[in-house]
Amino acid sequence: EEGAGPETIRPLVVPLHAADLADLLERLTKDERLSVVHALGEELDSDVFAYLDDTVQETITDALPNSVLSTFVQDLDSDDVVDFLEDMDEEDQKEILSFVPAEDRALYEQALSYPEYTAGRLMRRETVTIPEFWTVGQTIDFMRDSDGEGGSDLPDDFYNIIVVSPNHKPVGLVQLSKLLRTKRIVPVSAIMETDPKLIPVDLDQEDAAFLFRQYGLVEAPVIDESGRLVGVLTIDDIVDVMDEEHEDDMLKLGGVSEDDFYSDFLKTTRLRFSWLLVNLGTAIVASLVIALFETALSKVVALAVLMPIVASMGGNAGTQTLTVAVRALATNELTTRNALRILTKEVLVGSANGILFAIIMGIVAWLWFSDPVLGGVIATAMILNLMIAGLSGVLIPLAIEKIGQDPAIASTVFLTTITDVVGFFVFLGLASVVLM
Amino acid sequence: EEGAGPETIRPLVVPLHAADLADLLERLTKDERLSVVHALGEELDSDVFAYLDDTVQETITDALPNSVLSTFVQDLDSDDVVDFLEDMDEEDQKEILSFVPAEDRALYEQALSYPEYTAGRLMRRETVTIPEFWTVGQTIDFMRDSDGEGGSDLPDDFYNIIVVSPNHKPVGLVQLSKLLRTKRIVPVSAIMETDPKLIPVDLDQEDAAFLFRQYGLVEAPVIDESGRLVGVLTIDDIVDVMDEEHEDDMLKLGGVSEDDFYSDFLKTTRLRFSWLLVNLGTAIVASLVIALFETALSKVVALAVLMPIVASMGGNAGTQTLTVAVRALATNELTTRNALRILTKEVLVGSANGILFAIIMGIVAWLWFSDPVLGGVIATAMILNLMIAGLSGVLIPLAIEKIGQDPAIASTVFLTTITDVVGFFVFLGLASVVLM
C-alpha cells in the first residue's frame, strides 16, 4: 500500500463519516496519515478534528500550513473550534485566527479566554432565545424566518428553546417536543419548564458532567457572573468529558499520567519513567525495612520465602478498598458525612478477610515448614496488614481529595508503600521476637 | 434524629428532585431509609427508582408489599419499569405485574424477555412515527392532535420523529429542530436524514453505547430481526451504560467483582474474599519460586532484601501497559490489526525503562552492599522483567478478549503472577549462578 496515490485513496475515504475517518487516521502510521490528508486536500471534512485524538491531531496540524488550518476553523461549530485550537501554541493560534473574519475571531478569542476544563470552553455560543411573552405560533414563525435567506442563524441541531428576560437572563426552557404538540395560541410561558438547571460559565467540566448525569439533561444554558446567558452546553460534549474523566481515573490508578496510546516510543518511555521512579523509591523504602531484619532472615530462610505473601495480600486488599473509594469519590457518593461509616465498614471487612486468610495461610505455613510458631507469626501479620489496608484504602484517597488533588493519581503508590512496609515490618519483627 | 416522625420528614423531602432524593436515600442507614419511605407513603416519586443504586433499591422493595410496588410501576416510563423489575426474582416480578393492566403487562413481559445488557432491555417502547408522504404541516397537526383528549400517546420528551415505511421499517429521521424551522408545505422526505444509524434489538449495550459516542447520537431507532421498528434508545440510557461500563472496568482492574459501596459488611467481605483467594494462590506460586533458591538466600541475605524491588518494578511497569491496553480495547482502539505495532512499542518502552532502571538500581545495589556483581545481577533481572512486563501487559488482555471474556477482570492477577515469578526467578537464579 506504500505506493497508493491520491486517486486511489480519495474515493475510498471521501464517503466515510467524520468519526470513522478519524478512527482510520488514528490507526495509520504517521506517514500514511499524511498521505491520506494530502490526497483529500480541501475535501477533508473539518469535522474530523472534532473526533481526533489530540496526539494524532498534532501530527496532522504540524504538517499543514496555518492558512489551510484556518479554512477548517471556518467550517467548524464554535465549540469544536475551541477544541481544535486549544492544544496549539499561542503563536499558531494567533496566525490561524488572523485568517478568520474579525467577528468570528473575537468570539473564539473570548472562548479561549475561559480557563481550561470549564463550561466556558465546552459550550456552544450560538443560542436560540425568545422573550417570555411570545406564543407558540410566534416562536415557530420566528424559527422559520431565521432559517430563511439570511443564512441559518440557528445551530445545526438543538433540543430546547431558551426563554430569556429582557436583560437576557434565562427564565425557562421550552422542549421542542412540547412546542410541537401545543396549539399556536398558547403562550410559551404556559409550557416552559421554569427553574431550569443553569451552568455557571466557570464551572469545572467535571461538575457540569455531574449535573447532566444527575438530572438526565441533554442541554443546559450557561450563564456568566451576572446571570446572563452566554452559551449552551450539550450532552455530546458532556459525553466526551465523562469519557475523559473516566480515562483519567483509570489511567492514573494504573500509574499512567496521560493517555500515551498514540504517543511514540520515546515520549511514552519518558511519561512512564517518572512514575516508575517514584515506585522505585517506595520499593527501596520497603527493602530498608527488610534490611532491619537481616539476622532473622539469614537464620530462618522461610521468612524470605513467605514475606512477599503478607505484603502482596495487603496490597491487593488495600487496592480493592481504594478502587471502590476512588470511584465513590468521583461520583460524589463518598463524602465527609459518610466517611466514618465507610471507614468502619472497610476496617471490618479487612479484619474479617484478615482472619480468614490468617487461618488459611497459618495452616499452609505450618504444614510447609513444619513449624506452628511460624504459622502463628504469618497469621498475626496477615490480620494486621489487612486491617491497615482497609483503613489506608479509605483514608489515603480522602486525604488527597481534602488537599485538593485528584485522589486517583498518587493513591496506589502510597497504599502499596504502607502495605509493604507494614507487611514486612510486622511479619519479620514478630518473627525476630518469637523465633530467635 | 432517631425520633423524627413522618410530619417532620415529609415537608423536607417532598420538594426534592427524584435524583436528589435517591442520593439522600443512598446515604442513609437502612432504618433511616425505610422511615423516609414510610413517611412519604404514596407521595414517594416513582422516578426515584430510576436513580437508585440496585443494592439500595432492594432494601426498599424488600420492605414494601408488591401491591404498593405495582403502583410505582404504573407511573414509570417503560424503560424504567424494566430497570425496576429486572433485579427482582421471578416470583415478585409476576406478582407485581399481576396488579398491572393486561396490555401494559404484556409490554413489560416482552421487554424482560430480551437478554440482559442488550438494546432491547434499555429501549423506550413508545415511538413517534409518521409515513414518508406526509408534509411538515401534517406532522405538526398530528402531534397536536395526539396530545389531545385521548391522553398523551407521545413520550414525555423526544428529539426526532421517525419516518417509517408501510411495513414499519425506519427510513429516515426528522430532527425536531429542523421540522420547526421548515414551512408547512414541505414534505418530510425533503428534510429527513436518510440512512439513520439503526440499533438491532439484541445488540450488546456496550456496542450501542459505542455507536452513540462514535456518531454523537442522542436518539436511535431500535429494530427487530426483520428490520421493523420496535423502540428507541435515548442518550440518557446510554449515559448510564457508559457509567456502568466505566465503573465495571475500573473496579475489575482493582480486583473488585461488583460495586459493593452500598453492600453491608458481610456481603462485601464475601465478594472480596474470592478475589483475594486467587491472589493468595498466585502469591504462593511466587513463594515456591523463591523457595527454589533457599541455599542462595541463606548465604547472601542481600538477595532477600533486594528481590521485592525487581518484582515490584515489573508489576508496576506491567500495570502501566495493561491499563493503557485495557482502555484501548474498551474504546475499540486496540484491535488485532494494530496489535503487533503496539506490542513492539510496549516491549521497546519496557526495554528502555528497563535499561534506565537497571543502571540506577545496579549502582544503588553496588553501593549499598559494596558488591558490583550483585549490582550487575539486579540490573540484568530488571531489564528482563520490564521487557516481559511490557509484553505481558499487551498480550494478556488481548488473549482474554480473544476468548470472549472481559479483559479487565483477570488481567491484573495474571500479570503480577508473571512479573513476580520472572522477577524472582531471574534475579535469584542469576545470583545462584554468579555469586555462589
Coordinates of N, CA and C in Angstrom, one line a residue, chain B residues 247-328:
Chain B
E247 N -17.4 2.0 35.4 CA -17.3 1.5 36.8 C -16.8 0.1 36.7
D248 N -17.3 -0.7 35.9 CA -17.0 -2.1 35.7 C -15.5 -2.3 35.4
D249 N -15.0 -1.5 34.4 CA -13.6 -1.7 34.0 C -12.7 -1.3 35.2
M250 N -13.0 -0.2 35.8 CA -12.2 0.3 36.9 C -12.2 -0.6 38.1
L251 N -13.4 -1.1 38.5 CA -13.5 -2.0 39.6 C -12.8 -3.3 39.3
K252 N -13.0 -3.8 38.2 CA -12.4 -5.1 37.9 C -10.9 -5.0 37.8
L253 N -10.3 -3.9 37.3 CA -8.9 -3.8 37.3 C -8.4 -3.7 38.8
G254 N -9.2 -3.2 39.7 CA -8.8 -3.1 41.1 C -9.1 -4.4 41.9
G255 N -9.6 -5.4 41.2 CA -9.9 -6.7 41.8 C -11.2 -6.7 42.6
V256 N -12.2 -5.9 42.2 CA -13.5 -5.8 42.8 C -14.5 -6.3 41.8
S257 N -15.2 -7.4 42.2 CA -16.1 -8.0 41.2 C -17.3 -7.2 40.9
E258 N -17.9 -6.6 41.9 CA -19.1 -5.7 41.6 C -19.0 -4.6 42.6
D259 N -19.7 -3.5 42.3 CA -19.7 -2.3 43.2 C -20.3 -2.7 44.5
D260 N -19.6 -2.6 45.6 CA -20.0 -3.0 46.9 C -20.1 -1.9 47.9
F261 N -20.1 -0.6 47.3 CA -20.1 0.5 48.2 C -21.3 0.5 49.1
Y262 N -22.5 0.1 48.6 CA -23.7 0.1 49.5 C -24.0 -1.3 50.0
S263 N -23.1 -2.2 49.8 CA -23.3 -3.6 50.3 C -22.9 -3.6 51.8
D264 N -23.6 -4.5 52.6 CA -23.2 -4.5 54.0 C -21.9 -5.2 54.2
F265 N -21.4 -5.2 55.4 CA -20.1 -5.7 55.8 C -19.9 -7.2 55.4
L266 N -20.9 -8.0 55.6 CA -20.8 -9.4 55.3 C -20.7 -9.7 53.9
K267 N -21.6 -9.0 53.1 CA -21.6 -9.3 51.6 C -20.3 -8.8 51.0
T268 N -19.9 -7.6 51.5 CA -18.6 -7.1 50.9 C -17.4 -8.0 51.2
T269 N -17.4 -8.5 52.4 CA -16.3 -9.5 52.8 C -16.3 -10.7 51.8
R270 N -17.5 -11.2 51.6 CA -17.7 -12.4 50.8 C -17.2 -12.1 49.3
L271 N -17.7 -10.9 48.8 CA -17.4 -10.5 47.4 C -15.9 -10.4 47.2
R272 N -15.2 -9.8 48.2 CA -13.8 -9.5 48.1 C -13.0 -10.8 48.3
F273 N -13.5 -11.7 49.1 CA -12.7 -12.9 49.5 C -12.2 -13.7 48.3
S274 N -13.1 -13.9 47.4 CA -12.8 -14.9 46.3 C -11.6 -14.3 45.5
W275 N -11.6 -13.0 45.3 CA -10.5 -12.4 44.5 C -9.2 -12.5 45.3
L276 N -9.3 -12.3 46.6 CA -8.1 -12.4 47.4 C -7.6 -13.8 47.5
L277 N -8.5 -14.8 47.4 CA -8.1 -16.2 47.4 C -7.3 -16.5 46.2
V278 N -7.7 -16.0 45.0 CA -7.0 -16.2 43.8 C -5.6 -15.6 44.0
N279 N -5.5 -14.4 44.5 CA -4.3 -13.7 44.7 C -3.4 -14.5 45.7
L280 N -4.0 -15.1 46.7 CA -3.1 -15.9 47.6 C -2.5 -17.1 46.9
G281 N -3.3 -17.7 46.0 CA -2.8 -18.8 45.2 C -1.5 -18.3 44.4
T282 N -1.7 -17.2 43.7 CA -0.6 -16.7 42.9 C 0.6 -16.3 43.7
A283 N 0.4 -15.7 44.9 CA 1.5 -15.3 45.8 C 2.2 -16.6 46.3
I284 N 1.5 -17.7 46.5 CA 2.1 -18.9 46.9 C 3.0 -19.4 45.8
V285 N 2.5 -19.4 44.6 CA 3.3 -19.8 43.4 C 4.7 -19.0 43.4
A286 N 4.6 -17.7 43.6 CA 5.8 -16.9 43.6 C 6.7 -17.3 44.7
S287 N 6.1 -17.6 45.9 CA 6.9 -18.1 47.0 C 7.6 -19.4 46.7
L288 N 6.9 -20.3 46.0 CA 7.5 -21.6 45.6 C 8.8 -21.3 44.8
V289 N 8.7 -20.3 43.9 CA 9.9 -19.9 43.1 C 11.0 -19.5 44.0
I290 N 10.7 -18.6 45.0 CA 11.7 -18.2 45.9 C 12.3 -19.4 46.7
A291 N 11.5 -20.3 47.0 CA 11.9 -21.5 47.8 C 13.0 -22.3 47.1
L292 N 12.9 -22.2 45.7 CA 13.9 -22.9 44.9 C 15.3 -22.5 45.2
F293 N 15.4 -21.3 45.7 CA 16.8 -20.7 45.9 C 17.1 -20.5 47.4
E294 N 16.6 -21.4 48.3 CA 16.9 -21.3 49.7 C 18.4 -21.2 50.0
T295 N 19.2 -22.0 49.3 CA 20.6 -22.0 49.6 C 21.2 -20.6 49.4
A296 N 20.9 -20.1 48.2 CA 21.5 -18.8 47.9 C 21.0 -17.7 48.9
L297 N 19.7 -17.8 49.3 CA 19.2 -16.8 50.2 C 19.8 -16.9 51.6
S298 N 20.1 -18.1 52.0 CA 20.7 -18.3 53.4 C 22.1 -17.8 53.4
K299 N 22.8 -17.8 52.2 CA 24.2 -17.4 52.1 C 24.3 -15.9 51.9
V300 N 23.5 -15.4 51.0 CA 23.5 -13.9 50.7 C 22.2 -13.3 51.1
V301 N 22.2 -12.7 52.3 CA 20.9 -12.2 52.8 C 20.5 -10.9 52.0
A302 N 21.4 -10.3 51.3 CA 21.1 -9.1 50.5 C 20.1 -9.5 49.4
L303 N 20.1 -10.8 49.0 CA 19.1 -11.2 47.9 C 17.7 -11.0 48.4
A304 N 17.5 -11.4 49.7 CA 16.1 -11.3 50.3 C 15.7 -9.8 50.4
V305 N 16.7 -8.9 50.6 CA 16.4 -7.5 50.8 C 16.0 -6.9 49.4
L306 N 16.8 -7.3 48.3 CA 16.6 -6.7 47.0 C 15.5 -7.3 46.2
M307 N 15.2 -8.6 46.4 CA 14.3 -9.3 45.4 C 12.9 -8.6 45.3
P308 N 12.3 -8.0 46.4 CA 11.0 -7.4 46.1 C 11.0 -6.2 45.2
I309 N 12.2 -5.6 45.1 CA 12.3 -4.4 44.2 C 12.1 -4.8 42.7
V310 N 12.8 -6.0 42.4 CA 12.7 -6.4 41.0 C 11.2 -6.8 40.7
A311 N 10.6 -7.5 41.6 CA 9.2 -7.9 41.3 C 8.3 -6.7 41.3
S312 N 8.5 -5.8 42.2 CA 7.6 -4.6 42.3 C 7.7 -3.7 41.0
M313 N 8.9 -3.5 40.5 CA 9.1 -2.7 39.3 C 8.5 -3.3 38.1
G314 N 8.6 -4.7 38.0 CA 8.0 -5.4 36.9 C 6.5 -5.2 37.0
G315 N 5.9 -5.4 38.2 CA 4.5 -5.3 38.4 C 4.0 -4.0 38.0
N316 N 4.7 -2.9 38.4 CA 4.2 -1.6 38.1 C 4.3 -1.2 36.7
A317 N 5.5 -1.5 36.0 CA 5.6 -1.3 34.6 C 4.6 -2.0 33.8
G318 N 4.3 -3.3 34.2 CA 3.3 -4.1 33.5 C 1.9 -3.5 33.7
T319 N 1.6 -3.0 34.9 CA 0.3 -2.4 35.2 C 0.1 -1.2 34.3
Q320 N 1.1 -0.4 34.1 CA 1.0 0.8 33.2 C 0.6 0.3 31.8
T321 N 1.3 -0.6 31.2 CA 1.0 -1.1 29.9 C -0.4 -1.7 29.9
L322 N -0.7 -2.5 30.9 CA -2.0 -3.2 31.0 C -3.2 -2.2 31.0
T323 N -3.0 -1.1 31.8 CA -4.1 -0.1 31.9 C -4.4 0.5 30.6
V324 N -3.3 0.9 29.9 CA -3.5 1.5 28.6 C -4.1 0.6 27.6
A325 N -3.7 -0.7 27.6 CA -4.2 -1.7 26.7 C -5.7 -2.0 27.0
V326 N -6.0 -2.2 28.3 CA -7.4 -2.5 28.6 C -8.3 -1.3 28.2
R327 N -7.9 -0.1 28.4 CA -8.6 1.1 28.0 C -8.8 1.1 26.5
A328 N -7.7 0.9 25.7 CA -7.7 0.9 24.3 C -8.6 -0.2 23.7

